[in-house]
Amino acid sequence: MGCPNCGGDELAFPVPDAVREFLPDDRPAATLCATCLWVSPADDAPDEYPDFTRVSGALPSDGETGAVVAVLLALLDRLVVHRADAEAVATEAERRGVDVLLVLDRLAADDGLDPHLDLARRRRQLEQLI
Ligand SMILES: [Zn+2]
């Protein structure tokens, strides 16, 4: 099964407890597309967090923290509807030592990606929230 948006390879990850309540879908896992950064809910959670740096060196090397950032990417895609949730997840990522605005800058600059969302625009919108 590939990404529903671009057909690319996906990375499956468990949704961290700390941010699960902020996702519109309450399934235990999700997948992140390694090409377009599309996030889909998934039923089967892998036992361990994957290495998100396989998607981009811009993502945190700590798997659980990477998963928090992936959840943020899911919410940024629908930021208008999920403002408060995105703000809460961004705050959780920052609490774990992630500079989320810098991560978005670096993802936008990563030539290995073809993001389906306008990262520069979402970054500006997020900057106004946090
Ligand atoms: Zn994709």
Short mmCIF file of N, CA, C and O and ligand atoms in Angstrom, two decimals:
data_model
loop_
_atom_site.label_atom_id
_atom_site.label_comp_id
_atom_site.label_asym_id
_atom_site.label_seq_id
_atom_site.Cartn_x
_atom_site.Cartn_y
_atom_site.Cartn_z
N MET A 1 0.83 -1.21 0.00
CA MET A 1 0.00 0.00 0.00
C MET A 1 0.86 1.26 0.00
O MET A 1 1.74 1.41 0.83
N GLY A 2 0.63 2.14 -0.93
CA GLY A 2 1.39 3.37 -0.97
C GLY A 2 0.57 4.55 -0.50
O GLY A 2 -0.60 4.42 -0.13
N CYS A 3 1.16 5.70 -0.55
CA CYS A 3 0.49 6.94 -0.15
C CYS A 3 -0.74 7.19 -1.03
O CYS A 3 -0.67 7.10 -2.25
N PRO A 4 -1.90 7.50 -0.41
CA PRO A 4 -3.12 7.74 -1.20
C PRO A 4 -3.02 9.01 -2.06
O PRO A 4 -3.77 9.18 -3.01
N ASN A 5 -2.08 9.86 -1.75
CA ASN A 5 -1.92 11.11 -2.49
C ASN A 5 -0.97 10.97 -3.67
O ASN A 5 -1.26 11.41 -4.77
N CYS A 6 0.19 10.31 -3.45
CA CYS A 6 1.21 10.26 -4.50
C CYS A 6 1.70 8.86 -4.81
O CYS A 6 2.49 8.67 -5.74
N GLY A 7 1.27 7.86 -4.01
CA GLY A 7 1.71 6.49 -4.26
C GLY A 7 3.08 6.17 -3.69
O GLY A 7 3.61 5.08 -3.88
N GLY A 8 3.68 7.12 -2.98
CA GLY A 8 5.02 6.94 -2.44
C GLY A 8 5.05 6.04 -1.22
O GLY A 8 4.02 5.63 -0.70
N ASP A 9 6.26 5.73 -0.77
CA ASP A 9 6.44 4.89 0.42
C ASP A 9 5.99 5.63 1.66
O ASP A 9 6.18 6.83 1.79
N GLU A 10 5.41 4.86 2.59
CA GLU A 10 4.94 5.46 3.83
C GLU A 10 5.66 4.85 5.02
O GLU A 10 6.07 3.71 4.98
N LEU A 11 5.76 5.65 6.06
CA LEU A 11 6.35 5.22 7.32
C LEU A 11 5.21 5.12 8.34
O LEU A 11 4.52 6.10 8.58
N ALA A 12 5.01 3.92 8.91
CA ALA A 12 3.94 3.76 9.90
C ALA A 12 4.48 4.07 11.28
O ALA A 12 5.63 3.77 11.60
N PHE A 13 3.65 4.73 12.09
CA PHE A 13 4.11 5.06 13.44
C PHE A 13 2.94 5.06 14.41
O PHE A 13 1.80 5.35 14.02
N PRO A 14 3.21 4.71 15.69
CA PRO A 14 2.15 4.83 16.70
C PRO A 14 1.95 6.30 17.03
O PRO A 14 2.91 7.08 17.05
N VAL A 15 0.71 6.71 17.25
CA VAL A 15 0.44 8.09 17.64
C VAL A 15 0.76 8.21 19.13
O VAL A 15 0.20 7.49 19.95
N PRO A 16 1.69 9.11 19.50
CA PRO A 16 2.05 9.25 20.92
C PRO A 16 0.84 9.65 21.76
O PRO A 16 0.02 10.46 21.33
N ASP A 17 0.75 9.07 22.97
CA ASP A 17 -0.39 9.38 23.86
C ASP A 17 -0.54 10.88 24.09
O ASP A 17 -1.65 11.39 24.19
N ALA A 18 0.61 11.57 24.18
CA ALA A 18 0.58 12.99 24.53
C ALA A 18 -0.18 13.84 23.52
O ALA A 18 -0.65 14.92 23.85
N VAL A 19 -0.29 13.36 22.29
CA VAL A 19 -0.94 14.18 21.26
C VAL A 19 -2.15 13.50 20.61
O VAL A 19 -2.78 14.07 19.73
N ARG A 20 -2.48 12.30 21.07
CA ARG A 20 -3.56 11.55 20.41
C ARG A 20 -4.88 12.31 20.42
O ARG A 20 -5.63 12.30 19.46
N GLU A 21 -5.16 12.97 21.53
CA GLU A 21 -6.46 13.65 21.66
C GLU A 21 -6.63 14.81 20.67
O GLU A 21 -7.74 15.26 20.43
N PHE A 22 -5.53 15.26 20.08
CA PHE A 22 -5.62 16.40 19.19
C PHE A 22 -5.89 16.01 17.73
O PHE A 22 -6.16 16.86 16.90
N LEU A 23 -5.76 14.72 17.44
CA LEU A 23 -6.04 14.27 16.08
C LEU A 23 -7.54 14.06 15.91
O LEU A 23 -8.19 13.52 16.80
N PRO A 24 -8.09 14.44 14.76
CA PRO A 24 -9.53 14.25 14.54
C PRO A 24 -9.91 12.77 14.49
O PRO A 24 -11.04 12.41 14.77
N ASP A 25 -8.93 11.91 14.15
CA ASP A 25 -9.19 10.49 14.05
C ASP A 25 -8.59 9.83 15.28
O ASP A 25 -7.45 10.12 15.63
N ASP A 26 -9.33 8.95 15.97
CA ASP A 26 -8.80 8.41 17.22
C ASP A 26 -8.13 7.05 17.04
O ASP A 26 -7.99 6.31 18.00
N ARG A 27 -7.73 6.72 15.81
CA ARG A 27 -7.02 5.46 15.61
C ARG A 27 -5.61 5.53 16.21
O ARG A 27 -5.06 6.61 16.37
N PRO A 28 -5.05 4.35 16.58
CA PRO A 28 -3.81 4.34 17.37
C PRO A 28 -2.55 4.63 16.58
O PRO A 28 -1.47 4.81 17.16
N ALA A 29 -2.67 4.64 15.26
CA ALA A 29 -1.46 4.77 14.46
C ALA A 29 -1.74 5.65 13.25
O ALA A 29 -2.88 6.01 12.97
N ALA A 30 -0.66 5.99 12.55
CA ALA A 30 -0.79 6.79 11.34
C ALA A 30 0.39 6.46 10.44
O ALA A 30 1.34 5.78 10.86
N THR A 31 0.30 6.93 9.21
CA THR A 31 1.43 6.77 8.29
C THR A 31 1.81 8.15 7.75
O THR A 31 0.96 9.02 7.58
N LEU A 32 3.11 8.32 7.54
CA LEU A 32 3.63 9.56 6.96
C LEU A 32 4.27 9.21 5.63
O LEU A 32 5.12 8.32 5.56
N CYS A 33 3.85 9.89 4.57
CA CYS A 33 4.44 9.64 3.25
C CYS A 33 5.85 10.22 3.21
O CYS A 33 6.06 11.38 3.57
N ALA A 34 6.80 9.40 2.75
CA ALA A 34 8.20 9.81 2.71
C ALA A 34 8.48 10.79 1.56
O ALA A 34 9.57 11.34 1.48
N THR A 35 7.51 11.00 0.71
CA THR A 35 7.70 11.91 -0.42
C THR A 35 6.91 13.20 -0.26
O THR A 35 7.46 14.29 -0.33
N CYS A 36 5.59 13.07 0.00
CA CYS A 36 4.74 14.26 -0.01
C CYS A 36 4.28 14.67 1.40
O CYS A 36 3.58 15.66 1.56
N LEU A 37 4.68 13.90 2.42
CA LEU A 37 4.37 14.20 3.83
C LEU A 37 2.87 14.09 4.15
O LEU A 37 2.39 14.65 5.13
N TRP A 38 2.14 13.36 3.33
CA TRP A 38 0.73 13.12 3.59
C TRP A 38 0.61 12.20 4.80
O TRP A 38 1.32 11.21 4.91
N VAL A 39 -0.28 12.53 5.73
CA VAL A 39 -0.49 11.69 6.91
C VAL A 39 -1.87 11.05 6.84
O VAL A 39 -2.87 11.74 6.62
N SER A 40 -1.90 9.73 6.99
CA SER A 40 -3.17 8.99 6.99
C SER A 40 -3.30 8.24 8.31
O SER A 40 -2.31 7.73 8.83
N PRO A 41 -4.52 8.16 8.84
CA PRO A 41 -4.73 7.33 10.02
C PRO A 41 -4.55 5.86 9.67
O PRO A 41 -4.77 5.46 8.53
N ALA A 42 -4.12 5.06 10.65
CA ALA A 42 -3.93 3.62 10.42
C ALA A 42 -4.42 2.85 11.65
O ALA A 42 -4.43 3.38 12.76
N ASP A 43 -4.83 1.60 11.42
CA ASP A 43 -5.36 0.80 12.52
C ASP A 43 -4.28 0.08 13.31
O ASP A 43 -4.39 -0.10 14.51
N ASP A 44 -3.24 -0.34 12.60
CA ASP A 44 -2.22 -1.16 13.25
C ASP A 44 -1.00 -0.34 13.61
O ASP A 44 -0.30 0.17 12.74
N ALA A 45 -0.76 -0.23 14.91
CA ALA A 45 0.40 0.52 15.36
C ALA A 45 1.62 -0.40 15.42
O ALA A 45 1.55 -1.47 16.00
N PRO A 46 2.73 0.02 14.81
CA PRO A 46 3.97 -0.76 14.99
C PRO A 46 4.41 -0.69 16.45
O PRO A 46 4.01 0.23 17.18
N ASP A 47 5.21 -1.68 16.89
CA ASP A 47 5.63 -1.71 18.29
C ASP A 47 6.55 -0.54 18.64
O ASP A 47 6.57 -0.08 19.76
N GLU A 48 7.32 -0.11 17.66
CA GLU A 48 8.30 0.93 17.95
C GLU A 48 8.15 2.10 16.99
O GLU A 48 7.63 1.95 15.89
N TYR A 49 8.65 3.23 17.44
CA TYR A 49 8.66 4.40 16.57
C TYR A 49 9.71 4.21 15.48
O TYR A 49 10.80 3.72 15.75
N PRO A 50 9.39 4.58 14.25
CA PRO A 50 10.37 4.44 13.17
C PRO A 50 11.40 5.58 13.21
O PRO A 50 11.29 6.50 14.02
N ASP A 51 12.37 5.48 12.32
CA ASP A 51 13.38 6.52 12.20
C ASP A 51 12.90 7.56 11.18
O ASP A 51 12.96 7.34 9.97
N PHE A 52 12.39 8.67 11.70
CA PHE A 52 11.81 9.68 10.82
C PHE A 52 12.87 10.39 9.98
O PHE A 52 12.53 11.05 9.00
N THR A 53 14.14 10.25 10.34
CA THR A 53 15.18 10.89 9.52
C THR A 53 15.31 10.18 8.16
O THR A 53 15.95 10.70 7.26
N ARG A 54 14.68 8.99 8.03
CA ARG A 54 14.65 8.34 6.72
C ARG A 54 13.77 9.13 5.75
O ARG A 54 13.93 9.04 4.54
N VAL A 55 12.81 9.87 6.28
CA VAL A 55 11.96 10.72 5.44
C VAL A 55 12.69 12.01 5.10
O VAL A 55 12.74 12.44 3.96
N SER A 56 13.28 12.62 6.13
CA SER A 56 14.04 13.84 5.93
C SER A 56 14.95 14.07 7.14
O SER A 56 14.54 13.84 8.28
N GLY A 57 16.14 14.56 6.87
CA GLY A 57 17.06 14.91 7.95
C GLY A 57 16.55 16.08 8.77
O GLY A 57 17.08 16.38 9.84
N ALA A 58 15.48 16.73 8.29
CA ALA A 58 14.89 17.85 9.03
C ALA A 58 14.08 17.36 10.22
O ALA A 58 13.81 18.13 11.15
N LEU A 59 13.68 16.08 10.19
CA LEU A 59 12.83 15.56 11.27
C LEU A 59 13.69 15.09 12.44
O LEU A 59 14.84 14.69 12.26
N PRO A 60 13.13 15.15 13.66
CA PRO A 60 13.90 14.76 14.85
C PRO A 60 14.34 13.30 14.78
O PRO A 60 13.61 12.45 14.27
N SER A 61 15.54 13.00 15.28
CA SER A 61 16.03 11.62 15.26
C SER A 61 15.35 10.77 16.33
O SER A 61 15.28 9.55 16.21
N ASP A 62 14.84 11.40 17.39
CA ASP A 62 14.08 10.65 18.39
C ASP A 62 12.71 10.29 17.80
O ASP A 62 11.96 11.17 17.35
N GLY A 63 12.41 8.98 17.77
CA GLY A 63 11.22 8.52 17.07
C GLY A 63 9.92 9.09 17.60
O GLY A 63 9.04 9.50 16.84
N GLU A 64 9.78 9.12 18.93
CA GLU A 64 8.53 9.61 19.51
C GLU A 64 8.35 11.10 19.20
O GLU A 64 7.26 11.56 18.89
N THR A 65 9.44 11.85 19.28
CA THR A 65 9.38 13.27 18.96
C THR A 65 9.07 13.47 17.47
O THR A 65 8.28 14.35 17.10
N GLY A 66 9.65 12.61 16.64
CA GLY A 66 9.34 12.65 15.21
C GLY A 66 7.86 12.42 14.96
O GLY A 66 7.24 13.06 14.11
N ALA A 67 7.27 11.51 15.74
CA ALA A 67 5.85 11.22 15.59
C ALA A 67 5.00 12.42 15.99
O ALA A 67 3.96 12.70 15.37
N VAL A 68 5.43 13.16 17.00
CA VAL A 68 4.72 14.38 17.40
C VAL A 68 4.74 15.39 16.25
O VAL A 68 3.73 16.02 15.92
N VAL A 69 5.90 15.53 15.60
CA VAL A 69 6.01 16.45 14.48
C VAL A 69 5.15 15.97 13.31
O VAL A 69 4.50 16.78 12.62
N ALA A 70 5.10 14.66 13.09
CA ALA A 70 4.26 14.12 12.01
C ALA A 70 2.78 14.42 12.27
O ALA A 70 2.03 14.77 11.35
N VAL A 71 2.37 14.33 13.54
CA VAL A 71 0.99 14.67 13.89
C VAL A 71 0.74 16.16 13.62
O VAL A 71 -0.31 16.55 13.10
N LEU A 72 1.73 16.98 13.91
CA LEU A 72 1.60 18.41 13.61
C LEU A 72 1.43 18.64 12.11
O LEU A 72 0.60 19.45 11.69
N LEU A 73 2.18 17.89 11.30
CA LEU A 73 2.04 18.02 9.84
C LEU A 73 0.62 17.67 9.40
O LEU A 73 0.05 18.32 8.52
N ALA A 74 0.03 16.67 10.04
CA ALA A 74 -1.34 16.28 9.70
C ALA A 74 -2.31 17.42 10.00
O ALA A 74 -3.23 17.69 9.23
N LEU A 75 -2.08 18.10 11.11
CA LEU A 75 -2.99 19.18 11.52
C LEU A 75 -2.76 20.45 10.70
O LEU A 75 -3.70 21.19 10.40
N LEU A 76 -1.50 20.70 10.33
CA LEU A 76 -1.19 21.89 9.53
C LEU A 76 -1.90 21.84 8.19
O LEU A 76 -2.26 22.87 7.62
N ASP A 77 -2.09 20.61 7.70
CA ASP A 77 -2.77 20.43 6.43
C ASP A 77 -4.19 20.98 6.47
O ASP A 77 -4.74 21.38 5.45
N ARG A 78 -4.79 20.96 7.65
CA ARG A 78 -6.16 21.45 7.82
C ARG A 78 -6.19 22.49 8.93
O ARG A 78 -7.00 22.41 9.85
N LEU A 79 -5.28 23.43 8.83
CA LEU A 79 -5.04 24.36 9.92
C LEU A 79 -6.26 25.22 10.25
O LEU A 79 -6.49 25.56 11.41
N VAL A 80 -7.04 25.55 9.25
CA VAL A 80 -8.19 26.41 9.50
C VAL A 80 -9.17 25.75 10.48
O VAL A 80 -9.70 26.40 11.37
N VAL A 81 -9.34 24.44 10.31
CA VAL A 81 -10.27 23.72 11.18
C VAL A 81 -9.64 23.33 12.51
O VAL A 81 -10.32 23.15 13.51
N HIS A 82 -8.31 23.17 12.50
CA HIS A 82 -7.66 22.58 13.67
C HIS A 82 -6.66 23.52 14.33
O HIS A 82 -5.62 23.09 14.84
N ARG A 83 -6.94 24.79 14.32
CA ARG A 83 -6.02 25.78 14.90
C ARG A 83 -5.58 25.44 16.31
O ARG A 83 -4.39 25.39 16.61
N ALA A 84 -6.56 25.23 17.21
CA ALA A 84 -6.24 25.01 18.61
C ALA A 84 -5.45 23.71 18.79
O ALA A 84 -4.52 23.64 19.59
N ASP A 85 -5.84 22.68 18.03
CA ASP A 85 -5.14 21.40 18.12
C ASP A 85 -3.70 21.53 17.63
O ASP A 85 -2.77 21.02 18.23
N ALA A 86 -3.53 22.25 16.50
CA ALA A 86 -2.19 22.44 15.95
C ALA A 86 -1.32 23.21 16.94
O ALA A 86 -0.14 22.90 17.14
N GLU A 87 -1.90 24.19 17.57
CA GLU A 87 -1.16 24.98 18.56
C GLU A 87 -0.72 24.09 19.72
O GLU A 87 0.42 24.16 20.18
N ALA A 88 -1.63 23.22 20.19
CA ALA A 88 -1.31 22.34 21.31
C ALA A 88 -0.20 21.35 20.94
O ALA A 88 0.71 21.09 21.74
N VAL A 89 -0.25 20.81 19.73
CA VAL A 89 0.76 19.83 19.31
C VAL A 89 2.10 20.53 19.08
O VAL A 89 3.16 19.99 19.42
N ALA A 90 2.07 21.73 18.53
CA ALA A 90 3.31 22.49 18.34
C ALA A 90 3.95 22.79 19.69
O ALA A 90 5.17 22.70 19.86
N THR A 91 3.12 23.11 20.68
CA THR A 91 3.63 23.37 22.02
C THR A 91 4.27 22.12 22.61
O THR A 91 5.33 22.18 23.24
N GLU A 92 3.63 20.96 22.37
CA GLU A 92 4.19 19.69 22.86
C GLU A 92 5.55 19.41 22.19
O GLU A 92 6.50 18.97 22.84
N ALA A 93 5.64 19.67 20.89
CA ALA A 93 6.90 19.46 20.17
C ALA A 93 7.99 20.38 20.73
O ALA A 93 9.13 19.95 20.95
N GLU A 94 7.63 21.64 20.98
CA GLU A 94 8.60 22.59 21.51
C GLU A 94 9.06 22.16 22.90
O GLU A 94 10.23 22.29 23.27
N ARG A 95 8.11 21.62 23.69
CA ARG A 95 8.45 21.13 25.02
C ARG A 95 9.49 20.02 24.95
O ARG A 95 10.29 19.83 25.87
N ARG A 96 9.46 19.25 23.84
CA ARG A 96 10.42 18.17 23.65
C ARG A 96 11.70 18.67 22.99
O ARG A 96 12.52 17.88 22.53
N GLY A 97 11.84 19.97 22.86
CA GLY A 97 13.08 20.53 22.34
C GLY A 97 13.12 20.76 20.84
O GLY A 97 14.19 20.99 20.27
N VAL A 98 11.97 20.67 20.19
CA VAL A 98 11.93 20.88 18.74
C VAL A 98 11.60 22.33 18.42
O VAL A 98 10.66 22.89 18.97
N ASP A 99 12.39 22.94 17.55
CA ASP A 99 12.05 24.26 17.02
C ASP A 99 11.17 24.02 15.79
O ASP A 99 11.67 23.77 14.69
N VAL A 100 9.83 24.04 15.99
CA VAL A 100 8.95 23.59 14.91
C VAL A 100 9.03 24.49 13.68
O VAL A 100 8.93 24.00 12.55
N LEU A 101 9.24 25.77 13.87
CA LEU A 101 9.33 26.67 12.71
C LEU A 101 10.59 26.35 11.89
O LEU A 101 10.56 26.33 10.66
N LEU A 102 11.67 26.03 12.60
CA LEU A 102 12.92 25.65 11.91
C LEU A 102 12.73 24.32 11.17
O LEU A 102 13.21 24.17 10.03
N VAL A 103 12.04 23.37 11.80
CA VAL A 103 11.78 22.09 11.14
C VAL A 103 11.00 22.31 9.84
O VAL A 103 11.31 21.74 8.80
N LEU A 104 9.98 23.18 9.90
CA LEU A 104 9.19 23.45 8.69
C LEU A 104 10.04 24.11 7.61
O LEU A 104 9.92 23.79 6.42
N ASP A 105 10.92 25.03 8.02
CA ASP A 105 11.84 25.66 7.06
C ASP A 105 12.71 24.61 6.38
O ASP A 105 12.90 24.62 5.16
N ARG A 106 13.25 23.70 7.22
CA ARG A 106 14.18 22.70 6.67
C ARG A 106 13.45 21.68 5.80
O ARG A 106 14.00 21.21 4.81
N LEU A 107 12.20 21.35 6.17
CA LEU A 107 11.41 20.44 5.32
C LEU A 107 11.14 21.10 3.96
O LEU A 107 11.23 20.46 2.92
N ALA A 108 10.81 22.40 4.01
CA ALA A 108 10.51 23.12 2.77
C ALA A 108 11.74 23.18 1.86
O ALA A 108 11.62 23.21 0.64
N ALA A 109 12.93 23.17 2.47
CA ALA A 109 14.17 23.29 1.71
C ALA A 109 14.74 21.93 1.29
O ALA A 109 15.75 21.86 0.59
N ASP A 110 14.09 20.83 1.71
CA ASP A 110 14.60 19.49 1.44
C ASP A 110 14.24 19.08 0.01
O ASP A 110 13.08 18.83 -0.30
N ASP A 111 15.26 18.97 -0.86
CA ASP A 111 15.01 18.65 -2.26
C ASP A 111 14.51 17.22 -2.47
O ASP A 111 13.97 16.90 -3.53
N GLY A 112 14.68 16.38 -1.45
CA GLY A 112 14.23 15.00 -1.57
C GLY A 112 12.73 14.85 -1.37
O GLY A 112 12.18 13.77 -1.55
N LEU A 113 12.07 15.92 -0.97
CA LEU A 113 10.63 15.87 -0.70
C LEU A 113 9.85 16.62 -1.77
O LEU A 113 10.38 17.50 -2.44
N ASP A 114 8.58 16.25 -1.89
CA ASP A 114 7.66 16.97 -2.77
C ASP A 114 6.38 17.21 -1.97
O ASP A 114 5.36 16.56 -2.20
N PRO A 115 6.44 18.11 -0.97
CA PRO A 115 5.33 18.24 0.00
C PRO A 115 4.01 18.62 -0.67
O PRO A 115 3.98 19.45 -1.59
N HIS A 116 2.93 17.98 -0.21
CA HIS A 116 1.62 18.27 -0.79
C HIS A 116 1.05 19.55 -0.20
O HIS A 116 0.09 20.10 -0.72
N LEU A 117 1.61 20.01 0.92
CA LEU A 117 1.10 21.24 1.52
C LEU A 117 2.13 22.36 1.34
O LEU A 117 3.32 22.09 1.18
N ASP A 118 1.66 23.58 1.34
CA ASP A 118 2.54 24.73 1.18
C ASP A 118 3.19 25.02 2.53
O ASP A 118 2.61 25.71 3.38
N LEU A 119 4.39 24.45 2.73
CA LEU A 119 5.03 24.53 4.04
C LEU A 119 5.35 25.96 4.45
O LEU A 119 5.22 26.33 5.61
N ALA A 120 5.76 26.79 3.49
CA ALA A 120 6.12 28.17 3.83
C ALA A 120 4.88 28.93 4.32
O ALA A 120 4.95 29.70 5.29
N ARG A 121 3.76 28.69 3.67
CA ARG A 121 2.53 29.38 4.06
C ARG A 121 2.05 28.88 5.42
O ARG A 121 1.66 29.67 6.29
N ARG A 122 2.09 27.56 5.61
CA ARG A 122 1.67 26.99 6.90
C ARG A 122 2.58 27.46 8.03
O ARG A 122 2.15 27.67 9.15
N ARG A 123 3.87 27.61 7.71
CA ARG A 123 4.81 28.08 8.72
C ARG A 123 4.42 29.48 9.18
O ARG A 123 4.43 29.78 10.37
N ARG A 124 4.09 30.34 8.22
CA ARG A 124 3.70 31.71 8.59
C ARG A 124 2.44 31.71 9.44
O ARG A 124 2.33 32.46 10.42
N GLN A 125 1.49 30.84 9.08
CA GLN A 125 0.25 30.78 9.85
C GLN A 125 0.51 30.25 11.26
O GLN A 125 -0.06 30.73 12.23
N LEU A 126 1.37 29.24 11.34
CA LEU A 126 1.67 28.65 12.65
C LEU A 126 2.41 29.66 13.53
O LEU A 126 2.17 29.75 14.73
N GLU A 127 3.29 30.42 12.90
CA GLU A 127 4.07 31.41 13.64
C GLU A 127 3.16 32.40 14.35
O GLU A 127 3.48 32.89 15.43
N GLN A 128 2.01 32.66 13.78
CA GLN A 128 1.07 33.59 14.41
C GLN A 128 0.35 32.97 15.58
O GLN A 128 -0.23 33.67 16.41
N LEU A 129 0.36 31.63 15.65
CA LEU A 129 -0.35 30.93 16.71
C LEU A 129 0.51 30.73 17.95
O LEU A 129 0.03 30.73 19.08
N ILE A 130 1.82 30.47 17.72
CA ILE A 130 2.66 30.08 18.85
C ILE A 130 3.57 31.20 19.32
O ILE A 130 3.62 32.25 18.74
ZN ZN B 1 2.63 10.89 -0.77
#
